[in-house]
Coordinates of C-alpha atoms and ligand atoms in Angstrom, one line a residue:
M1197 CA 14.1 91.0 -44.8
L1198 CA 17.6 92.5 -45.4
P1199 CA 19.2 93.2 -42.1
T1200 CA 20.7 96.7 -41.8
R1201 CA 24.0 98.0 -40.5
A1202 CA 22.4 98.5 -37.1
D1203 CA 21.9 94.7 -36.8
F1204 CA 25.6 94.1 -36.9
P1205 CA 28.3 94.9 -34.2
P1206 CA 29.7 98.4 -34.3
G1207 CA 32.6 98.7 -36.8
F1208 CA 31.3 95.8 -39.0
L1209 CA 32.4 96.4 -42.6
F1210 CA 30.3 96.0 -45.7
G1211 CA 32.1 95.6 -49.0
A1212 CA 31.8 94.5 -52.6
A1213 CA 34.3 92.3 -54.5
T1214 CA 35.5 92.1 -58.1
S1215 CA 38.7 90.7 -59.8
S1216 CA 41.0 92.1 -62.4
Y1217 CA 40.5 89.8 -65.4
Q1218 CA 36.8 89.7 -64.9
I1219 CA 36.3 93.5 -65.2
E1220 CA 39.3 95.4 -66.4
G1221 CA 39.7 94.6 -70.0
H1222 CA 43.1 92.9 -70.6
T1223 CA 43.8 94.3 -74.0
F1224 CA 44.3 97.7 -72.5
G1225 CA 47.3 99.3 -70.8
G1226 CA 50.1 97.0 -71.8
A1227 CA 48.9 93.9 -70.0
G1228 CA 50.6 90.6 -71.0
V1229 CA 48.8 87.5 -72.3
T1230 CA 47.4 85.3 -69.6
H1231 CA 46.5 81.6 -69.5
W1232 CA 42.8 82.6 -69.5
D1233 CA 43.4 84.2 -72.9
T1234 CA 44.8 81.1 -74.3
F1235 CA 42.3 78.8 -72.5
A1236 CA 39.4 80.9 -73.9
A1237 CA 40.9 80.8 -77.4
T1238 CA 40.8 77.0 -77.4
P1239 CA 37.5 75.6 -78.7
G1240 CA 35.2 74.1 -76.1
N1241 CA 36.6 75.7 -72.9
V1242 CA 34.5 78.8 -72.6
V1243 CA 30.9 79.6 -73.6
R1244 CA 31.1 81.3 -77.0
A1245 CA 34.9 81.4 -76.5
E1246 CA 34.4 84.7 -74.7
N1247 CA 37.5 86.3 -73.0
G1248 CA 38.5 89.2 -70.9
D1249 CA 39.6 91.5 -73.8
T1250 CA 37.2 94.2 -72.9
A1251 CA 35.1 92.8 -70.0
C1252 CA 33.6 95.9 -68.2
D1253 CA 36.3 98.3 -69.5
H1254 CA 36.9 99.0 -65.8
Y1255 CA 40.5 99.9 -66.9
H1256 CA 39.0 103.2 -68.3
R1257 CA 35.8 103.5 -66.3
W1258 CA 37.1 102.9 -62.8
P1259 CA 36.2 106.3 -61.4
A1260 CA 32.5 105.7 -62.2
D1261 CA 32.8 102.3 -60.6
L1262 CA 34.3 103.6 -57.5
D1263 CA 31.6 106.2 -57.3
L1264 CA 29.1 103.4 -57.4
L1265 CA 30.8 101.8 -54.3
R1266 CA 30.9 105.1 -52.4
D1267 CA 27.3 106.0 -53.3
G1268 CA 26.2 102.4 -52.3
N1269 CA 27.4 103.1 -48.7
F1270 CA 30.1 100.4 -48.9
D1271 CA 33.0 100.7 -46.5
V1272 CA 35.6 98.5 -48.3
Y1273 CA 36.3 97.3 -51.8
R1274 CA 38.0 94.0 -52.6
F1275 CA 39.8 94.1 -55.9
S1276 CA 42.7 92.1 -57.4
T1277 CA 45.9 93.1 -59.1
S1278 CA 46.6 91.3 -62.4
W1279 CA 50.1 89.7 -62.4
A1280 CA 50.2 90.0 -66.2
R1281 CA 49.3 93.7 -66.1
V1282 CA 52.1 94.4 -63.7
L1283 CA 54.7 92.0 -65.2
P1284 CA 53.6 91.2 -68.8
E1285 CA 56.1 88.3 -69.0
G1286 CA 55.4 87.2 -65.5
R1287 CA 59.0 88.0 -64.5
G1288 CA 61.5 90.7 -65.3
A1289 CA 60.4 94.2 -66.5
A1290 CA 57.4 95.8 -64.9
N1291 CA 54.8 97.6 -67.0
P1292 CA 54.7 101.2 -65.8
E1293 CA 51.2 101.7 -67.0
G1294 CA 50.0 98.7 -65.0
L1295 CA 51.6 100.0 -61.8
D1296 CA 50.2 103.5 -62.4
F1297 CA 46.7 102.0 -62.9
Y1298 CA 46.7 100.3 -59.5
D1299 CA 48.3 103.3 -57.9
R1300 CA 45.5 105.6 -59.1
L1301 CA 42.9 103.0 -58.2
V1302 CA 44.1 102.9 -54.6
D1303 CA 44.2 106.7 -54.3
G1304 CA 40.7 106.8 -55.9
L1305 CA 39.4 104.5 -53.2
L1306 CA 41.0 106.5 -50.4
E1307 CA 39.7 109.8 -51.9
R1308 CA 36.2 108.3 -51.7
G1309 CA 36.6 107.2 -48.1
L1310 CA 36.7 103.5 -49.2
K1311 CA 39.2 101.0 -47.7
P1312 CA 41.3 99.2 -50.4
A1313 CA 41.4 95.4 -49.8
A1314 CA 43.7 93.8 -52.4
T1315 CA 44.1 90.3 -53.6
L1316 CA 47.3 89.7 -55.4
Y1317 CA 46.2 86.8 -57.6
H1318 CA 42.7 86.1 -58.9
W1319 CA 43.7 83.5 -61.6
E1320 CA 45.2 85.4 -64.5
L1321 CA 48.6 83.7 -64.7
P1322 CA 50.9 85.3 -67.3
A1323 CA 51.1 82.9 -70.2
P1324 CA 55.0 82.8 -70.3
L1325 CA 54.8 81.3 -66.7
A1326 CA 52.2 78.8 -67.8
D1327 CA 54.7 77.7 -70.5
L1328 CA 57.1 76.9 -67.7
G1329 CA 54.5 74.7 -66.0
G1330 CA 52.6 77.4 -64.0
W1331 CA 51.4 76.1 -60.7
R1332 CA 53.0 72.7 -61.3
N1333 CA 56.4 74.3 -61.1
R1334 CA 57.8 74.8 -57.6
D1335 CA 59.6 77.9 -58.9
I1336 CA 56.2 79.7 -59.0
A1337 CA 56.6 80.5 -55.3
G1338 CA 59.6 82.6 -56.1
W1339 CA 58.1 84.2 -59.2
F1340 CA 55.0 85.0 -57.1
G1341 CA 57.1 86.5 -54.3
D1342 CA 58.9 88.7 -56.8
F1343 CA 55.5 89.9 -58.3
T1344 CA 54.3 90.6 -54.7
E1345 CA 57.3 92.7 -54.0
V1346 CA 57.0 94.8 -57.3
I1347 CA 53.3 95.6 -56.9
M1348 CA 53.3 96.0 -53.1
R1349 CA 56.3 98.4 -53.1
R1350 CA 54.0 100.6 -55.2
I1351 CA 50.7 100.3 -53.4
G1352 CA 51.3 98.4 -50.2
D1353 CA 51.7 101.5 -48.1
R1354 CA 48.0 102.5 -48.6
L1355 CA 46.1 99.3 -48.5
W1356 CA 43.7 98.4 -45.8
S1357 CA 44.3 94.7 -46.2
A1358 CA 46.0 92.3 -48.6
A1359 CA 45.7 88.5 -49.4
P1360 CA 47.9 86.5 -51.7
I1361 CA 45.7 84.1 -53.7
N1362 CA 41.9 84.0 -54.3
E1363 CA 40.5 80.5 -53.6
P1364 CA 43.5 78.1 -53.7
W1365 CA 41.0 75.2 -54.3
C1366 CA 40.1 76.7 -57.7
V1367 CA 43.7 77.3 -58.6
G1368 CA 44.6 73.7 -57.7
W1369 CA 41.7 71.3 -58.0
L1370 CA 39.2 73.0 -60.3
S1371 CA 42.0 73.9 -62.8
H1372 CA 44.2 70.8 -62.7
F1373 CA 41.9 68.0 -61.7
L1374 CA 38.5 68.9 -63.1
G1375 CA 39.9 71.0 -65.9
H1376 CA 37.1 73.5 -65.8
H1377 CA 39.4 76.5 -65.5
A1378 CA 42.7 77.5 -67.1
P1379 CA 45.0 75.7 -67.7
G1380 CA 42.3 73.0 -68.1
L1381 CA 44.3 70.0 -67.0
R1382 CA 42.9 66.7 -65.7
D1383 CA 45.8 65.1 -64.0
I1384 CA 46.2 64.0 -60.4
R1385 CA 50.0 64.6 -60.2
A1386 CA 49.5 68.1 -61.6
T1387 CA 46.8 68.7 -59.0
A1388 CA 48.8 67.5 -56.0
H1389 CA 51.7 69.7 -57.2
A1390 CA 49.6 72.7 -57.8
M1391 CA 47.7 72.5 -54.5
H1392 CA 51.0 72.4 -52.6
H1393 CA 52.7 75.0 -54.6
V1394 CA 49.8 77.4 -54.2
M1395 CA 50.4 77.1 -50.4
L1396 CA 54.1 77.7 -50.8
A1397 CA 53.4 80.8 -52.9
H1398 CA 50.8 82.0 -50.4
G1399 CA 53.3 81.7 -47.5
T1400 CA 56.1 83.3 -49.6
A1401 CA 54.0 86.3 -50.5
I1402 CA 52.9 86.8 -46.8
G1403 CA 56.6 86.8 -45.9
V1404 CA 57.4 89.4 -48.6
M1405 CA 54.6 91.7 -47.5
R1406 CA 55.6 91.4 -43.8
D1407 CA 59.2 92.3 -44.8
L1408 CA 57.8 95.4 -46.5
G1409 CA 56.1 96.3 -43.2
M1410 CA 52.5 95.7 -44.4
K1411 CA 49.8 95.0 -41.9
N1412 CA 46.4 93.2 -42.0
L1413 CA 47.4 90.3 -44.2
G1414 CA 45.1 87.3 -44.7
G1415 CA 44.0 84.5 -46.9
V1416 CA 40.9 83.9 -48.9
F1417 CA 39.5 80.4 -49.2
N1418 CA 36.3 79.0 -50.8
F1419 CA 33.9 76.5 -49.1
E1420 CA 31.1 74.3 -50.3
Y1421 CA 28.9 72.4 -47.8
A1422 CA 29.4 68.7 -48.7
Q1423 CA 26.2 66.8 -47.8
P1424 CA 26.1 63.0 -48.2
A1425 CA 23.5 62.3 -51.0
D1426 CA 21.8 59.6 -48.8
D1427 CA 22.3 58.0 -45.4
T1428 CA 24.6 55.2 -46.4
P1429 CA 28.2 55.0 -44.9
E1430 CA 29.5 55.1 -48.5
A1431 CA 27.9 58.5 -49.1
A1432 CA 29.1 59.8 -45.8
R1433 CA 32.6 58.8 -46.7
A1434 CA 32.3 60.4 -50.1
A1435 CA 31.2 63.6 -48.6
A1436 CA 33.9 63.6 -46.0
L1437 CA 36.5 63.2 -48.7
Y1438 CA 35.0 66.1 -50.7
D1439 CA 35.0 68.2 -47.5
A1440 CA 38.6 67.3 -46.9
Y1441 CA 40.1 68.4 -50.2
Y1442 CA 37.8 71.3 -50.7
N1443 CA 37.2 72.8 -47.3
Q1444 CA 40.1 71.5 -45.0
F1445 CA 43.2 71.1 -47.1
F1446 CA 44.5 74.7 -47.2
L1447 CA 43.5 75.7 -43.7
S1448 CA 45.0 72.5 -42.4
G1449 CA 48.2 73.3 -44.2
I1450 CA 48.4 76.8 -42.8
F1451 CA 47.1 76.4 -39.3
K1452 CA 48.1 72.8 -38.5
G1453 CA 51.2 72.2 -40.7
R1454 CA 49.8 69.1 -42.3
Y1455 CA 47.3 68.0 -45.0
P1456 CA 44.2 65.9 -44.2
D1457 CA 44.8 62.1 -44.1
L1458 CA 41.8 61.5 -46.4
V1459 CA 43.4 63.7 -49.1
M1460 CA 46.8 62.1 -48.7
E1461 CA 45.3 58.7 -49.4
G1462 CA 45.0 59.9 -53.0
F1463 CA 47.7 62.5 -53.2
A1464 CA 50.7 60.8 -51.4
P1465 CA 52.3 59.2 -54.5
H1466 CA 51.9 62.4 -56.5
M1467 CA 53.3 65.0 -54.1
P1468 CA 56.3 67.1 -55.1
K1469 CA 59.6 66.0 -53.5
N1470 CA 60.3 67.1 -49.9
W1471 CA 56.9 68.8 -49.6
Q1472 CA 56.9 68.1 -45.8
D1473 CA 59.8 70.6 -45.4
D1474 CA 57.7 73.6 -46.7
F1475 CA 55.4 74.1 -43.8
A1476 CA 57.6 76.7 -42.1
V1477 CA 56.9 79.0 -45.1
I1478 CA 53.3 77.9 -45.5
Q1479 CA 52.5 78.6 -41.9
A1480 CA 53.4 82.3 -41.9
P1481 CA 51.0 83.8 -39.4
L1482 CA 47.9 85.6 -40.7
D1483 CA 45.9 88.5 -39.4
W1484 CA 42.5 87.4 -40.7
V1485 CA 40.9 84.7 -42.8
G1486 CA 38.3 85.3 -45.6
L1487 CA 35.6 82.8 -46.5
N1488 CA 33.9 82.7 -50.0
Y1489 CA 30.7 80.9 -49.8
Y1490 CA 27.9 80.2 -52.4
T1491 CA 26.3 76.8 -52.1
R1492 CA 26.2 73.2 -51.0
K1493 CA 26.8 70.0 -53.0
L1494 CA 25.2 66.5 -52.5
I1495 CA 27.9 63.9 -52.8
A1496 CA 27.5 60.2 -53.7
P1497 CA 30.0 57.4 -54.3
A1498 CA 30.9 56.6 -57.9
P1499 CA 32.9 53.9 -59.6
G1500 CA 36.4 54.6 -60.8
P1501 CA 39.7 55.7 -59.2
W1502 CA 40.1 58.0 -56.2
P1503 CA 38.3 60.1 -55.2
A1504 CA 35.5 57.8 -56.6
H1505 CA 32.6 60.1 -56.0
Q1506 CA 30.3 62.4 -57.9
E1507 CA 28.0 65.4 -57.3
V1508 CA 24.2 64.7 -57.7
P1509 CA 21.5 67.3 -58.2
G1510 CA 19.8 68.5 -55.0
P1511 CA 16.2 69.5 -54.3
L1512 CA 16.7 73.1 -53.0
P1513 CA 15.9 76.2 -55.0
K1514 CA 18.8 77.1 -57.4
T1515 CA 20.5 80.1 -58.8
A1516 CA 21.3 80.6 -62.5
M1517 CA 24.5 78.7 -61.9
E1518 CA 22.3 75.7 -60.9
W1519 CA 23.8 76.1 -57.4
E1520 CA 21.4 75.3 -54.5
I1521 CA 20.7 78.1 -52.1
Y1522 CA 21.8 76.9 -48.6
P1523 CA 22.5 79.8 -46.2
Q1524 CA 22.9 77.5 -43.3
G1525 CA 26.2 76.4 -44.9
L1526 CA 27.6 79.9 -44.3
T1527 CA 26.9 79.7 -40.5
H1528 CA 28.4 76.2 -40.5
F1529 CA 31.7 77.3 -42.1
L1530 CA 32.1 80.4 -40.0
T1531 CA 31.7 78.4 -36.8
M1532 CA 33.8 75.5 -38.1
V1533 CA 36.7 77.7 -39.2
A1534 CA 36.8 79.6 -35.9
R1535 CA 36.5 76.4 -33.8
D1536 CA 38.9 74.2 -35.7
Y1537 CA 41.5 76.6 -37.2
T1538 CA 41.5 80.3 -36.5
G1539 CA 40.2 80.8 -32.9
T1540 CA 40.0 84.5 -32.1
L1541 CA 41.4 85.6 -35.5
P1542 CA 39.0 88.0 -37.3
L1543 CA 37.0 86.4 -40.1
Y1544 CA 35.4 88.0 -43.1
V1545 CA 33.0 86.7 -45.6
T1546 CA 35.0 87.8 -48.7
E1547 CA 32.5 86.6 -51.3
N1548 CA 28.9 85.7 -51.3
G1549 CA 26.2 86.4 -54.0
M1550 CA 24.3 84.8 -56.8
A1551 CA 23.8 84.8 -60.5
G1552 CA 20.2 85.5 -61.5
Y1553 CA 18.1 85.8 -64.6
D1554 CA 18.3 89.5 -64.5
E1555 CA 16.7 91.6 -67.2
L1556 CA 17.0 95.3 -67.9
V1557 CA 13.4 96.5 -68.4
A1558 CA 12.7 100.2 -68.9
G1559 CA 16.0 101.2 -67.3
A1560 CA 15.6 99.0 -64.2
V1561 CA 16.5 95.5 -63.0
D1562 CA 14.1 93.9 -60.5
D1563 CA 16.4 91.2 -59.0
Q1564 CA 14.3 90.4 -55.9
P1565 CA 15.8 86.8 -55.8
R1566 CA 19.2 88.3 -55.2
I1567 CA 17.9 90.5 -52.4
D1568 CA 16.4 87.5 -50.8
Y1569 CA 19.6 85.5 -51.2
L1570 CA 21.7 88.3 -49.7
A1571 CA 19.2 88.7 -46.9
A1572 CA 19.3 85.0 -46.0
H1573 CA 23.2 84.9 -46.0
L1574 CA 23.6 88.2 -44.1
N1575 CA 21.2 86.6 -41.5
A1576 CA 23.3 83.4 -41.6
A1577 CA 26.3 85.6 -40.8
R1578 CA 24.5 87.2 -37.9
D1579 CA 23.7 83.7 -36.6
A1580 CA 27.4 82.9 -36.5
I1581 CA 28.2 86.2 -34.7
A1582 CA 25.5 85.3 -32.2
Q1583 CA 27.4 82.1 -31.6
G1584 CA 30.5 84.0 -30.8
V1585 CA 32.3 83.9 -34.2
P1586 CA 34.6 87.0 -34.6
L1587 CA 33.2 87.9 -37.9
N1588 CA 34.2 91.5 -38.8
G1589 CA 32.8 92.1 -42.3
Y1590 CA 30.9 90.8 -45.3
F1591 CA 31.6 91.4 -49.1
T1592 CA 29.1 90.8 -51.8
W1593 CA 30.2 89.2 -55.1
S1594 CA 30.0 91.2 -57.2
L1595 CA 29.8 94.9 -57.8
L1596 CA 29.3 94.5 -61.6
D1597 CA 28.1 91.8 -63.9
N1598 CA 31.3 90.5 -65.3
Y1599 CA 33.3 87.7 -67.0
E1600 CA 32.2 84.5 -65.2
W1601 CA 35.2 82.5 -66.4
S1602 CA 34.3 79.4 -68.5
L1603 CA 30.6 80.6 -68.4
G1604 CA 31.5 83.8 -70.2
Y1605 CA 29.3 86.8 -69.8
E1606 CA 26.1 84.9 -69.4
K1607 CA 26.0 84.5 -65.7
R1608 CA 25.2 87.8 -64.0
F1609 CA 26.4 88.2 -60.4
G1610 CA 26.4 92.0 -60.2
L1611 CA 24.6 94.4 -58.0
V1612 CA 25.0 96.6 -61.1
H1613 CA 23.8 95.4 -64.5
M1614 CA 26.3 95.7 -67.4
D1615 CA 25.3 96.1 -71.0
F1616 CA 28.3 94.4 -72.5
D1617 CA 27.8 96.2 -75.8
S1618 CA 27.3 99.8 -74.7
L1619 CA 29.2 99.2 -71.4
Q1620 CA 26.4 101.1 -69.7
R1621 CA 26.1 100.4 -65.9
T1622 CA 22.6 100.2 -64.4
P1623 CA 22.3 99.6 -60.6
K1624 CA 19.8 96.8 -59.9
A1625 CA 17.2 96.8 -57.2
S1626 CA 19.7 94.8 -55.0
Y1627 CA 22.1 97.7 -55.2
H1628 CA 19.5 100.2 -54.0
A1629 CA 18.4 97.8 -51.3
L1630 CA 21.9 97.3 -50.0
R1631 CA 22.5 101.1 -50.2
A1632 CA 19.6 101.7 -47.9
A1633 CA 20.6 98.8 -45.6
F1634 CA 24.2 99.9 -45.3
A1635 CA 23.4 103.6 -44.7
Q1636 CA 25.1 105.0 -41.5
G1637 CA 22.4 105.1 -38.7
Ligands
LIG749 C1 34.3 82.6 -57.1 C2 35.3 83.4 -57.8 C3 34.8 84.6 -58.5 C4 33.5 84.3 -59.2 C5 32.5 83.7 -58.2 C6 31.1 83.5 -58.8 O1 34.7 81.3 -57.0 O2 36.3 83.9 -56.8 O3 35.8 85.1 -59.4 O4 33.7 83.5 -60.3 O5 33.0 82.5 -57.7

């Protein structure tokens, strides 16, 4: 059963999340070329070579999308600002249309009684900065700080919250070690550099926003429950290493001023020069931490160089991403993060949801599996609250079906179905169920 607003503490916030490249349409409004455009244009990287050219055309249809949020009884909307829309070359001249777009979006949220929760960067690096090495180049911290200043001078006065970088693990590891996301590298030195520079850029942006007088600044991190594939000590060690570079690396940097020893066993020879001197910037105090959580992974040892492990398929029911459904992992991470890193700092679940085999039949989408998934994870969040975790809100990924990165438009995560030809929006059964659950009592 879906819990309702009354099952959560007073003031608990319910939200939905999206990101710029996944919904806006990047050929509109003077946006610059991003590394996702070039990645998608390279054969073999993205299903059907799909890109964000049109996406959901949110750039033009945002008023209707914000109406969906208001009518769905959401309190807060987590969106992101495209670096390449604001600064088409990544640096230098700003694009006035881009700034106007986010300005109108923020006002449109406030007019509808919705709290704007901005993420500065959700992966659409301007291509000219990718040419300069992107996240491998230490200078990115300064470029990102400058972008932060330009966009936040315009909208920072009206935001409810802001966070620098969505899911540093994906920016670092997924994109530079596994090569699944732009820029599609598979190189340990690139990875070690990117994972550190992402932290430096995070701290730099927090500093810029503090100097602008902004409040309620946080960080958004993703987590996967790493379960040893069997009960051997080798599998336990493999899972512990996965946990260290996925779930601990960034929080450890920010809250402890050091990176996990297990990760440094592989990274040490590849770290950028004088990285140890950067923690004063990286450790800029935060007002909240956001957790994105979807699944668990079974981890087994594997031959080959560090990290010498592999994922193996698990037995639990799976979503259309082939991700196992494991709500207990959400309770685990909420309690772990509060206990080991954040203490009394407010936590938010900033993303949670599933891709389903959703079909539009006679103008409706019956996505009962999504309702069940959301119910199980909302209840897992309540379990954490019952254990004393200061969890203040929960955001569903995503408001709309959208561009699911290297999987193109095929994986549908939305509460609202998108026809990517007509761009027609159709609220699914899950949208209606959450609207009823989130109604004010
Ligand atoms: C998260 C991303 C988001 C979307 C979901 C499914 O890792 O932040 O953009 O791809 O996964």
